[in-house]
Coordinates of C-alpha atoms in Angstrom, one line a residue:
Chain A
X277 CA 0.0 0.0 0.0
X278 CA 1.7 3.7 -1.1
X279 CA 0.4 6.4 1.3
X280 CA -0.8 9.6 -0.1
X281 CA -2.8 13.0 0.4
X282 CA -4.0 15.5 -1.1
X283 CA -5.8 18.7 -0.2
X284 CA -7.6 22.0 -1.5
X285 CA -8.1 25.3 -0.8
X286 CA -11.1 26.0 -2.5
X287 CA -12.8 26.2 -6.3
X288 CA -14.1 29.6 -8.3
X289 CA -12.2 32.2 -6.0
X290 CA -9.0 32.8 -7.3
X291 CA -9.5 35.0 -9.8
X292 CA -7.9 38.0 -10.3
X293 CA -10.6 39.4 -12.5
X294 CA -10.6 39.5 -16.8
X295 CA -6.3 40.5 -15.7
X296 CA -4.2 39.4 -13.4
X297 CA -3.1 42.0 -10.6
X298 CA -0.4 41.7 -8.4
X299 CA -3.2 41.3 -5.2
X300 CA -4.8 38.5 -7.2
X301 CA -1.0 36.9 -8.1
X302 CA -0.2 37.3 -4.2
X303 CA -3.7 35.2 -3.0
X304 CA -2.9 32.6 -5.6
X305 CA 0.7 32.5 -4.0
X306 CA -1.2 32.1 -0.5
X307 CA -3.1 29.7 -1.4
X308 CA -0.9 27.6 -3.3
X309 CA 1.9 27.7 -0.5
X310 CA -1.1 27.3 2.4
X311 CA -2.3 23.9 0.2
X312 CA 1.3 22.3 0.4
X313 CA 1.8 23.2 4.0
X314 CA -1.5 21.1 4.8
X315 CA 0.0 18.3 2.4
X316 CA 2.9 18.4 4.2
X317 CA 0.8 18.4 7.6
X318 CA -1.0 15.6 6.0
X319 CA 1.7 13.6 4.8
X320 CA 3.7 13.7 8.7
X321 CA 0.5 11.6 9.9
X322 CA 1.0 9.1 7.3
X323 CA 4.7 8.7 7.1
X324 CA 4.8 8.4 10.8
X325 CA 2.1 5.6 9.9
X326 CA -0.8 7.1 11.3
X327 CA -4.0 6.5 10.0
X328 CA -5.9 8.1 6.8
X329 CA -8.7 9.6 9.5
X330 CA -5.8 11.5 11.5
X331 CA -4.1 12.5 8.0
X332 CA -6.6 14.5 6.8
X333 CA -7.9 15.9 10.2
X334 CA -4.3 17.1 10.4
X335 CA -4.2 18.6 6.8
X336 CA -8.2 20.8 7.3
X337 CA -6.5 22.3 10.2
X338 CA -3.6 23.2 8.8
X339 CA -5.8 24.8 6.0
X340 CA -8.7 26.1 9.0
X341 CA -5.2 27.7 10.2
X342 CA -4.4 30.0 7.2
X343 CA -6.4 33.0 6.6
X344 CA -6.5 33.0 2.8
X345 CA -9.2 30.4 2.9
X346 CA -12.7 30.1 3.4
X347 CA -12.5 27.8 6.6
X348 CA -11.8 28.1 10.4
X349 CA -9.9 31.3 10.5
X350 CA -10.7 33.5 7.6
X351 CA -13.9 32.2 7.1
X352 CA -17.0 34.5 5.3
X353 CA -19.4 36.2 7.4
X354 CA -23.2 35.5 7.3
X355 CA -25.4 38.2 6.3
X356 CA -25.6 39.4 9.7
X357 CA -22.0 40.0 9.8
X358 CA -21.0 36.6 12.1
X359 CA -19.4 33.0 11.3
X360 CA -20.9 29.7 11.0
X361 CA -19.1 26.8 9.8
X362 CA -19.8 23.8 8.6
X363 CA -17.4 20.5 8.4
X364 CA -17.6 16.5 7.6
X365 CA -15.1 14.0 8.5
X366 CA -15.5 10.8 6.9
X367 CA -13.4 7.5 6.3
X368 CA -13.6 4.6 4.2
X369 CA -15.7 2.5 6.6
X370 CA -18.4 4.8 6.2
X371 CA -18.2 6.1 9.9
X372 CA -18.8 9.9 9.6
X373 CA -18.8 12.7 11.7
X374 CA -20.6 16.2 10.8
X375 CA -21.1 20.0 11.9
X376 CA -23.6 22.7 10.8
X377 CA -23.9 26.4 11.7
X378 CA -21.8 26.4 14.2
X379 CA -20.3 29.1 16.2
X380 CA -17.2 29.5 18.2
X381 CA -14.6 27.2 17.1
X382 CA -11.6 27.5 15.0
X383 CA -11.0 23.8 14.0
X384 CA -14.9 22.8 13.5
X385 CA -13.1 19.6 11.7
X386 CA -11.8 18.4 15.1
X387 CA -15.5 18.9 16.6
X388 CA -16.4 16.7 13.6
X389 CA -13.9 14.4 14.3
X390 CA -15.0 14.0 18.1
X391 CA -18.5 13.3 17.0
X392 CA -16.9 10.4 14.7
X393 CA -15.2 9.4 17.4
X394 CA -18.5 9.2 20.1
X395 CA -20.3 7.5 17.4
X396 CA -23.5 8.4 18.6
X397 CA -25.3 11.0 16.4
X398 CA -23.3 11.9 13.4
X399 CA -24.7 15.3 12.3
X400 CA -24.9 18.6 14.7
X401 CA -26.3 21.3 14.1
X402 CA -26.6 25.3 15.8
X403 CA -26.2 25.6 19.1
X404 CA -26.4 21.5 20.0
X405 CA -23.0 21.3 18.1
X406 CA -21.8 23.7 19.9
X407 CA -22.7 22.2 23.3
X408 CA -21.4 19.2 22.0
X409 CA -18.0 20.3 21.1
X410 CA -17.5 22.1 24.9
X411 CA -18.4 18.7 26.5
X412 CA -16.2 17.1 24.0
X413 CA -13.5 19.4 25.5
X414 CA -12.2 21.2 21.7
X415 CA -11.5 24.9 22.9
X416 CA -14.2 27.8 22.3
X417 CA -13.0 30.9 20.8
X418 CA -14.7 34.3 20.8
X419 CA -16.3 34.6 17.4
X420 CA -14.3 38.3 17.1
X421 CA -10.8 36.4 17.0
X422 CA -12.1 34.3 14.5
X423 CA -12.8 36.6 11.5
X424 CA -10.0 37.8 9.7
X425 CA -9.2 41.3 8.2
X426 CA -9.4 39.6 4.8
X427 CA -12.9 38.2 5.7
X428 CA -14.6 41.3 5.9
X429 CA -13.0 42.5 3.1
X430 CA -14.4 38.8 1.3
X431 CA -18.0 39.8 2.4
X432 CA -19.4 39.8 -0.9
X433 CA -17.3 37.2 -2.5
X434 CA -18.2 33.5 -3.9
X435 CA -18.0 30.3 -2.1
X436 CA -15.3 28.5 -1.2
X437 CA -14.1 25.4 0.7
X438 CA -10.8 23.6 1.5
X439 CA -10.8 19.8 1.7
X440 CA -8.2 17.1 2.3
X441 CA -8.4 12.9 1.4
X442 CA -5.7 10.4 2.1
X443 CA -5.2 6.9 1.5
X444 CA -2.7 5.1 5.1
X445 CA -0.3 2.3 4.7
X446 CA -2.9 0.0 5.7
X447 CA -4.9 1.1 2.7
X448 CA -7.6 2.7 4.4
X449 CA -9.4 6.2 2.9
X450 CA -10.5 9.4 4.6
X451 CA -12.1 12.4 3.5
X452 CA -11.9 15.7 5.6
X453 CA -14.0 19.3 4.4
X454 CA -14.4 22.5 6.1
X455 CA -16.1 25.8 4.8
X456 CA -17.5 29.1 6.3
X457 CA -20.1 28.8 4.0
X458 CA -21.3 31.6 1.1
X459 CA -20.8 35.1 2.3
X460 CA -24.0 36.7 3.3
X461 CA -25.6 33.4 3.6
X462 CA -28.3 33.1 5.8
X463 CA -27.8 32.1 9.3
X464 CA -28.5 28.4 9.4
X465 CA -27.5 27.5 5.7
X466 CA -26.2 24.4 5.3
X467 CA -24.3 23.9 2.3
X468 CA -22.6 20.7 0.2
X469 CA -19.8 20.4 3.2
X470 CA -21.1 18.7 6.3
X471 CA -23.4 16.2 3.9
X472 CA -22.3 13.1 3.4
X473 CA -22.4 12.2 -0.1
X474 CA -22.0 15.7 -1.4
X475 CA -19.4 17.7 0.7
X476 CA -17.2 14.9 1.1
X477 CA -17.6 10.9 0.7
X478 CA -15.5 7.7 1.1
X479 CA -15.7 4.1 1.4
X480 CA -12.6 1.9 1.5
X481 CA -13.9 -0.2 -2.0
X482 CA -14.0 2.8 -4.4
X483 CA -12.4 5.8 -3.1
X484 CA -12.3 9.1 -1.4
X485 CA -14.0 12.8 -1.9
X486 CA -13.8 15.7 -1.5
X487 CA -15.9 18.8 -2.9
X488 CA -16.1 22.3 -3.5
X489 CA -17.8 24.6 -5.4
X490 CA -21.3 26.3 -5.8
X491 CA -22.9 24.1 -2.3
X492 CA -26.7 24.4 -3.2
X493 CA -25.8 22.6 -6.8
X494 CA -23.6 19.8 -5.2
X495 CA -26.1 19.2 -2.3
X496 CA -28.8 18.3 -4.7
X497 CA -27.0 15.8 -7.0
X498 CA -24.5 14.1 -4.2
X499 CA -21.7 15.1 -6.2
X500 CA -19.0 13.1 -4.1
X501 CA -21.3 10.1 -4.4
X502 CA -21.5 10.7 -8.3
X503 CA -17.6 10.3 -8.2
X504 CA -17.5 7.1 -6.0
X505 CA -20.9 5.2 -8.1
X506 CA -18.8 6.3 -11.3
X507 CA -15.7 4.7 -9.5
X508 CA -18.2 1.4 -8.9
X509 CA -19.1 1.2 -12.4
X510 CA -15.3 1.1 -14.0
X511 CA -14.2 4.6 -14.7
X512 CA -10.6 5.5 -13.6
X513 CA -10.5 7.8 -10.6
X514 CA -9.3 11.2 -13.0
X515 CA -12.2 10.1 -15.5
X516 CA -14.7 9.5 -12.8
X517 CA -13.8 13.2 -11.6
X518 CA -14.2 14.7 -14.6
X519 CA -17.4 13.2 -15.8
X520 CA -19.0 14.1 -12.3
X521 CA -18.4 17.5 -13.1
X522 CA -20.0 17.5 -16.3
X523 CA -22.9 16.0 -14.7
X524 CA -23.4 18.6 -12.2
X525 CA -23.4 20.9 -14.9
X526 CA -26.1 19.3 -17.1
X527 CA -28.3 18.4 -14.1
X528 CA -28.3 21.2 -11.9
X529 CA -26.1 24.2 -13.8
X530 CA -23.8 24.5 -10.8
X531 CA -19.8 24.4 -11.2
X532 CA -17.8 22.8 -8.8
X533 CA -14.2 21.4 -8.0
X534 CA -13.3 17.7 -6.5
X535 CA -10.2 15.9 -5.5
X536 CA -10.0 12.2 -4.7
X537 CA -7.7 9.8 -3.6
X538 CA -8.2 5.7 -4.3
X539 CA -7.0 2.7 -2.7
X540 CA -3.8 1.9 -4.3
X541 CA -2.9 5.5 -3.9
X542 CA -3.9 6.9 -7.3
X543 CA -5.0 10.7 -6.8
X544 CA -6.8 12.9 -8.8
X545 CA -8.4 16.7 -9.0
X546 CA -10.7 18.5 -11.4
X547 CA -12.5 21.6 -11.8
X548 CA -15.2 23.1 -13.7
X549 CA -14.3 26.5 -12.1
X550 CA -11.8 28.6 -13.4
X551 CA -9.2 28.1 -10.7
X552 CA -8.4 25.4 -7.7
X553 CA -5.4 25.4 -5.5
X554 CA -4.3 21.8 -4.4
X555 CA -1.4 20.4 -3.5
X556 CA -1.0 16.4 -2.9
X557 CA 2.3 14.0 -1.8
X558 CA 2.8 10.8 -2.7
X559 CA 5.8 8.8 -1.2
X560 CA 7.8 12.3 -0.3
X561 CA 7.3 13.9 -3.5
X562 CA 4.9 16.7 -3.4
X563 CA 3.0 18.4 -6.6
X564 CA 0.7 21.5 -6.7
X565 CA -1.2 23.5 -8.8
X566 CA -4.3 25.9 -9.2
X567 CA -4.8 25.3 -12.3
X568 CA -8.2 23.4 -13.4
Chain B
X246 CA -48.2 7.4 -17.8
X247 CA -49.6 5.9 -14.7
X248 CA -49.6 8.4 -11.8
X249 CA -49.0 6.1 -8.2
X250 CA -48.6 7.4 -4.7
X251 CA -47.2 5.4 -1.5
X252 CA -46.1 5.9 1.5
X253 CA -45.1 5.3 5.1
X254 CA -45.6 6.0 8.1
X255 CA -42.2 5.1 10.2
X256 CA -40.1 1.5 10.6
X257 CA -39.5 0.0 13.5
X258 CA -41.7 1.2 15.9
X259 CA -45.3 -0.4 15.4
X260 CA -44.3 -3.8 18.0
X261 CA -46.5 -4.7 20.9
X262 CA -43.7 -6.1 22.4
X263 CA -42.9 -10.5 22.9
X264 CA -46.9 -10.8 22.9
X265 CA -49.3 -8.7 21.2
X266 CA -51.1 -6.3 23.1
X267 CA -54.4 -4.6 22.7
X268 CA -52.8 -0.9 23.1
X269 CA -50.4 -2.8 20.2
X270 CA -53.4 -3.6 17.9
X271 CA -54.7 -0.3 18.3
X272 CA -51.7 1.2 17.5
X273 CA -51.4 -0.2 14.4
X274 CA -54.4 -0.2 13.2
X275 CA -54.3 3.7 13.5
X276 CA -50.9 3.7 11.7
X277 CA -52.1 1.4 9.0
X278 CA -55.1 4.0 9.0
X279 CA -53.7 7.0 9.0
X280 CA -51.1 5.6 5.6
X281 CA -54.1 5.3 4.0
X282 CA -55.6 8.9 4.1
X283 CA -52.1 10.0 3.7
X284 CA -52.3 8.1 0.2
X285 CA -55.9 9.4 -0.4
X286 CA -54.8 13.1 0.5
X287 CA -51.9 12.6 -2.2
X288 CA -54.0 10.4 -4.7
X289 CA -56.7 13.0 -4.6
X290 CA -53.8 15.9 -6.1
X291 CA -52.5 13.2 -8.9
X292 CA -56.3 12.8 -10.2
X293 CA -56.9 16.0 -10.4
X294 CA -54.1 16.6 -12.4
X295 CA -51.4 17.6 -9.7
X296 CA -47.9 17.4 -9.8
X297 CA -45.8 14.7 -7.7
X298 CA -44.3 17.6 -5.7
X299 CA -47.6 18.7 -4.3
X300 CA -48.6 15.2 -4.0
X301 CA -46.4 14.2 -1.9
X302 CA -46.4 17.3 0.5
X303 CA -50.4 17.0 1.0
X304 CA -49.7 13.3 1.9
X305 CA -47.0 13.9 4.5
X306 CA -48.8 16.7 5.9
X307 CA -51.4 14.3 6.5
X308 CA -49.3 12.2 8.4
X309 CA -47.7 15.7 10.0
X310 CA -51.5 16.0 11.5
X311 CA -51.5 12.7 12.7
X312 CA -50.7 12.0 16.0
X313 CA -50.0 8.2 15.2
X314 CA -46.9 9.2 13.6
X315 CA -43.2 10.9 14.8
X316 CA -43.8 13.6 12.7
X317 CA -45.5 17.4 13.0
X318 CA -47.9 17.0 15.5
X319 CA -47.1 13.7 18.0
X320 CA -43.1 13.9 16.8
X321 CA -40.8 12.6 19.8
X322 CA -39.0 14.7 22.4
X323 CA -35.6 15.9 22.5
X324 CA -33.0 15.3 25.7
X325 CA -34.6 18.7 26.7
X326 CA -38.3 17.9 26.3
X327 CA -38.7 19.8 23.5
X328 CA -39.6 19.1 19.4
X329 CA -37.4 19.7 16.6
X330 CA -38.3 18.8 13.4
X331 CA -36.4 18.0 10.2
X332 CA -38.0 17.5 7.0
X333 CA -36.9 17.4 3.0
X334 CA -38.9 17.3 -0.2
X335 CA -37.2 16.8 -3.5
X336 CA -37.8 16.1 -7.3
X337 CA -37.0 13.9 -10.1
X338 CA -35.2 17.5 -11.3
X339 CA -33.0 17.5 -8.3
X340 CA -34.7 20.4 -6.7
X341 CA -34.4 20.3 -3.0
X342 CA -35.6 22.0 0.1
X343 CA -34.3 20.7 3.8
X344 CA -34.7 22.1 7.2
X345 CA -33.2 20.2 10.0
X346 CA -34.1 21.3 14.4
X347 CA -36.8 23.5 13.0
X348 CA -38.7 24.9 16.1
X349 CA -42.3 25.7 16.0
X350 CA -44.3 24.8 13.0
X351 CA -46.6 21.5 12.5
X352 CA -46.0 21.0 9.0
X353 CA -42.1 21.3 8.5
X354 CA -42.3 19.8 5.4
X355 CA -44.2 22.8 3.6
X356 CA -41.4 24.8 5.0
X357 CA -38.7 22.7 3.2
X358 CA -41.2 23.6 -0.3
X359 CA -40.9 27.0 0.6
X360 CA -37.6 26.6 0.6
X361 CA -37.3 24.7 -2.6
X362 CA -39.4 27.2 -4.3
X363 CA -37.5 30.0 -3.5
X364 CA -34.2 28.4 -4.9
X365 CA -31.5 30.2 -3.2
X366 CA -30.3 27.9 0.0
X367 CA -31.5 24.7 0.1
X368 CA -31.3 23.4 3.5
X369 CA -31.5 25.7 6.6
X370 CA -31.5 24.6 10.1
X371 CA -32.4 25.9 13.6
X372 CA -33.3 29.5 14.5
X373 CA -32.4 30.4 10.9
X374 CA -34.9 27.9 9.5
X375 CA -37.3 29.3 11.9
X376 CA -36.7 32.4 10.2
X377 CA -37.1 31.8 6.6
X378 CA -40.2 29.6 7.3
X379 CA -42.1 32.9 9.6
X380 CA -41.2 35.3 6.2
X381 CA -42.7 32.9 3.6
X382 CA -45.5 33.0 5.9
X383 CA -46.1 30.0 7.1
X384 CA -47.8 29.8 10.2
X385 CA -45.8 29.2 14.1
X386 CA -47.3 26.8 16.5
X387 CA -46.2 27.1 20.3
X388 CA -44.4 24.3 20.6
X389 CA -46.8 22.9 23.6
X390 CA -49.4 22.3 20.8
X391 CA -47.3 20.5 19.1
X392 CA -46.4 17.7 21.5
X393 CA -49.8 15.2 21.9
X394 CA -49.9 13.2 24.6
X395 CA -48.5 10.3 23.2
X396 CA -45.9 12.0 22.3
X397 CA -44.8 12.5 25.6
X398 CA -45.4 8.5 26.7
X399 CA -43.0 7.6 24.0
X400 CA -40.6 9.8 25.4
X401 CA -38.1 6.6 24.8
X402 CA -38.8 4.8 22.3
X403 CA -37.4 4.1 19.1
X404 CA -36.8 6.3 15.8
X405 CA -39.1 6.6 13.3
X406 CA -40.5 9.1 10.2
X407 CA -42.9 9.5 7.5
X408 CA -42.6 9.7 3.9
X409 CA -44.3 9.4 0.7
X410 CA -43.1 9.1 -2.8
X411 CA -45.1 9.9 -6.3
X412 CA -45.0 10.1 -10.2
X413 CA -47.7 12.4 -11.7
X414 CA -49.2 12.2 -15.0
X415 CA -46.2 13.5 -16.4
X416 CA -44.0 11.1 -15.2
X417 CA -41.9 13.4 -13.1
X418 CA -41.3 11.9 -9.4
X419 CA -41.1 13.6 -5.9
X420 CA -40.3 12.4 -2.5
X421 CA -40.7 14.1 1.1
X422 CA -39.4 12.8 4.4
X423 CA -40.6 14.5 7.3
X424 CA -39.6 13.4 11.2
X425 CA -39.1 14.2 15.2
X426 CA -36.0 12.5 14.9
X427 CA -35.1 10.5 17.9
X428 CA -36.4 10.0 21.1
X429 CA -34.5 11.9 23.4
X430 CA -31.7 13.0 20.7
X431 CA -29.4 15.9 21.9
X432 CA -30.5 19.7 20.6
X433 CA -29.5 20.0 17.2
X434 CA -28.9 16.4 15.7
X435 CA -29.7 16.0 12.8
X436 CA -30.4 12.3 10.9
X437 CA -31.7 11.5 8.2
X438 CA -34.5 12.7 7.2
X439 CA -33.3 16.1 5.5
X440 CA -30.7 14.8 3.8
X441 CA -30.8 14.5 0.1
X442 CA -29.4 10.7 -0.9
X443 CA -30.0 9.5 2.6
X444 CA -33.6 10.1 3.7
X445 CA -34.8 11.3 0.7
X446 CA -34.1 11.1 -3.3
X447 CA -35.2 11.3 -6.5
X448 CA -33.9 11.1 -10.1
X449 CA -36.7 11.3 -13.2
X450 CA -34.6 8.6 -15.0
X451 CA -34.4 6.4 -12.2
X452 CA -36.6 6.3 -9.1
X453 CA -38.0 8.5 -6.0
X454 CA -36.9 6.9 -2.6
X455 CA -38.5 7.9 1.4
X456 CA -36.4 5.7 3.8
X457 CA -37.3 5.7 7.8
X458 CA -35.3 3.7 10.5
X459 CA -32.0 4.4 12.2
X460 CA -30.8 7.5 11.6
X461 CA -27.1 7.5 11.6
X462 CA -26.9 4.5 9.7
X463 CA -29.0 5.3 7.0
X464 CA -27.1 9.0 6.8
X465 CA -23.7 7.6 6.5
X466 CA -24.7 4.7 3.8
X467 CA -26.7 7.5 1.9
X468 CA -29.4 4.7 2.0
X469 CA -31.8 6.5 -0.5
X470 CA -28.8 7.3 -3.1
X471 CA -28.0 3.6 -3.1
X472 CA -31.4 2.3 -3.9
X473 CA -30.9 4.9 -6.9
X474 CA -27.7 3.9 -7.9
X475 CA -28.7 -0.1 -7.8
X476 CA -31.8 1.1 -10.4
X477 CA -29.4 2.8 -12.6
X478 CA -27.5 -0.4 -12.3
X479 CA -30.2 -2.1 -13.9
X480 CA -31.6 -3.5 -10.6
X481 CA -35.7 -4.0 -10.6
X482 CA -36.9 -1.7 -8.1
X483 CA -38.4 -4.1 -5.4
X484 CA -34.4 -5.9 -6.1
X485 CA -33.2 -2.0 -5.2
X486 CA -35.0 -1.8 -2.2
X487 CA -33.5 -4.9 -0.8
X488 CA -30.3 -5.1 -1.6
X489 CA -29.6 -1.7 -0.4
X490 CA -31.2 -2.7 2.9
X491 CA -28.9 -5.9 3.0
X492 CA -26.0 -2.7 1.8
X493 CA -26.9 -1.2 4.8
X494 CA -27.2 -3.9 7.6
X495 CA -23.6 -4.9 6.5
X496 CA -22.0 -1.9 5.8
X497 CA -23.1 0.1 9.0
X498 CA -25.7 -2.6 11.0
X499 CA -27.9 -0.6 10.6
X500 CA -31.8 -1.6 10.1
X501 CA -34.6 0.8 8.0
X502 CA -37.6 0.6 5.7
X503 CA -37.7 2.4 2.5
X504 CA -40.6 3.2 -0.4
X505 CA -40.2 3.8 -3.8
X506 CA -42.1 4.9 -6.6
X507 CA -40.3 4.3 -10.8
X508 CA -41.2 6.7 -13.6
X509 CA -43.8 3.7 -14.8
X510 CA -46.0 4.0 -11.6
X511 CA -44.3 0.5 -10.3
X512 CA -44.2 1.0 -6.3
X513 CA -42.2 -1.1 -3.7
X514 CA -41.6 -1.3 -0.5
X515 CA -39.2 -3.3 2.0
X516 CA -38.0 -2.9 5.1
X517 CA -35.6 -4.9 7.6
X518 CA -37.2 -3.9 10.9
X519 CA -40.1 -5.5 12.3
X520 CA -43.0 -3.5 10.8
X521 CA -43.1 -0.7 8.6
X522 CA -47.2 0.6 7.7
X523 CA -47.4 1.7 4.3
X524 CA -49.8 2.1 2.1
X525 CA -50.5 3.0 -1.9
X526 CA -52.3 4.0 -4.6
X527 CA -52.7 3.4 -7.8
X528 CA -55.0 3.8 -10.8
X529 CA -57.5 4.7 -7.4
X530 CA -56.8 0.8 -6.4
X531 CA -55.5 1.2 -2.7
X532 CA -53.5 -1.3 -0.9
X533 CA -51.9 -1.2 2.3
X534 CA -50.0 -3.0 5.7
X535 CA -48.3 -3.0 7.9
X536 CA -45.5 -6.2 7.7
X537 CA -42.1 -6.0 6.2

């Protein structure tokens, strides 16, 4: 079994506009450098032979970490100016782990994980997650320390979502996604990243997920599902990406990014969107991009 | 076309215990009951020319009314004695709406329309739910009136949900899912129910699915994706229904019930929990029961 991760930082916001500007060239530098330190993060866990589950916990809060994307710190405000974030954690035996509007944490994907972990309900929502993450003993912050100077300024801007899914030496998947949401969403909105299925997916026979996009879209076709049933009925793991993609276009309109990781250690990424930063290792040797 | 309704009214609850009891019989006779004027309520909108989306959102708001049933009025209690809600109505177009701890309203289900008709999110939780469903006007309950007393007695027992599935004379499908959730679940779980692929799903080329039983399970198999997915594998849609409930039990031990409606007006239903009441109509022939 060959180890490997890989991670994004988010589809359809990296734009610079119609030409490039030296802001836009300096995100895109952010987010290309923030994606291969959460590899890296990743890639520790596995090379020290941890599990796939603590790989890409490790790598989402690397990424939750770094301002320049949508997730943890840094993460869009809601139409009345606070944060909620939403997260899934997910690995290959279908145990899951999943939080909704919450409030008041910086690694939601850790309170995800500890609701994996207690394997009694699997999805949280509001102020129940919330409870549930203090008894669980993850740290509260105040909601103030968690919005960034950039995430005011990102008020109006489009979605975004950062991701992570690793294959262990034991040959066992994980999928890890964590998002502030849409800015201006309402309060409450649950998008494509705490939904098993669409957000994120994985089962230890086909593969794992990750998604990112436009959430409403993804949501209603199960677009990390689409990847794993295309996976089920023979298509390579890169082919099998891409042709989800088309097929959230022609079903629901909505444009999206996924990455994906299968059992043998084969990875793959695709985008619909004009730009996706990722960044993946496999045995030490560590490639990146944002292009589609 | 053939326009056909069916639908349920919760697994795994309707047992009198080792021995059949009167309060038993009763029970289920009031379950197997109120299916049926669930399925005339939705039968009576395909004949007159309805679509499947408003048919299955009068039948499930007939079961919301019914006490019998964990749903609306009568749903279960949370750890805190209250009632939280989560419901989901989708189409064979992948159109959604979701609402998940939804406080205060006896028919969640025409909430989650609301929601689906207005396009924008598609699945809102908690006090932002609550929100969205008082400005699209649909009527608050005090939560007192919406606990009956039985509701209250069952304080304990197990899980259970109501759903119905339909094809119009069109041959466009539509599925709703509408629950309490579980028995004393913490404040803000969510199961299920409102998730699209797991308690809910429908596809016009392939089938619309309503599954009821235990929750987590049944959200981290995606339960009504894979019922779906084993149609568009060519599997007959009685076939779909059990295999994916064998899927399930060996994948995650987990037990449900699910119905299912195909774009010819066949109907199944299956379940691998001790009684599931369902009941259907088709061509205005009505059929019902109450075993597995």
């Amino acid at each position: 079994m060959r180890p490997a991760i890989i991670v994004h930082g988010g589809a359809a916001t990296w734009r610079g506009g119609p030409r490039a500007t030296s802001a836009g060239d300096a995100r895109r530098a952010a987010a290309l450098a923030g994606c291969e330190q959460a590899a890296r993060a990743g890639d520790e866990v596995l090379r020290r032979g941890g599990c796939a589950l603590d790989a890409v916990e490790a790598a989402v809060r690397s990424l939750e970490d770094d301002e320049t994307f949508n997730a943890g710190y840094g993460a869009v405000l809601t139409r009345e100016g606070g944060v909620e974030h939403d997260a899934l954690i997910v690995d290959g035996a279908l145990r899951a782990g999943a939080v909704g509007a919450l409030v008041g944490f910086r690694h939601p994907v850790s309170v995800a994980r500890a609701l994996l972990e207690r394997g009694e309900h699997v999805f949280l929502v509001g102020e129940g997650a919330r409870r549930f993450a203090l008894e669980a003993g993850v740290p509260e912050e105040p909601v103030a320390s968690l919005i960034s100077p950039g995430a005011r300024a990102r008020h109006e801007s489009a979605a975004d979502t950062v991701g992570a899914c690793a294959v262990d030496r034991d040959g066992r998947l994980a999928s890890a996604t964590s998002t502030g949401g849409i800015a201006g969403k309402r309060s409450g909105r649950i998008g494509d990243s705490p939904v098993v299925g669409a957000g994120g997916f994985a089962d230890d026979a086909l593969c794992a997920v990750s998604a990112t996009g436009q959430g409403e879209p993804i949501l209603r076709l199960g677009l990390s599902r689409t990847v794993a049933e295309l996976v089920r009925a023979g298509a390579a793991l890169d082919d099998a990406c891409r042709r989800a993609l088309t097929t959230l276009a022609e079903r629901t309109g909505g444009h999206a990014g996924v990455i994906a990781v299968a059992p043998d250690g084969r990875l793959a990424h695709a985008t619909s969107t004009p730009q996706m930063p990722w960044a993946s290792i496999v045995a030490g040797s560590l490639s990146s991009g944002i292009e589609p």
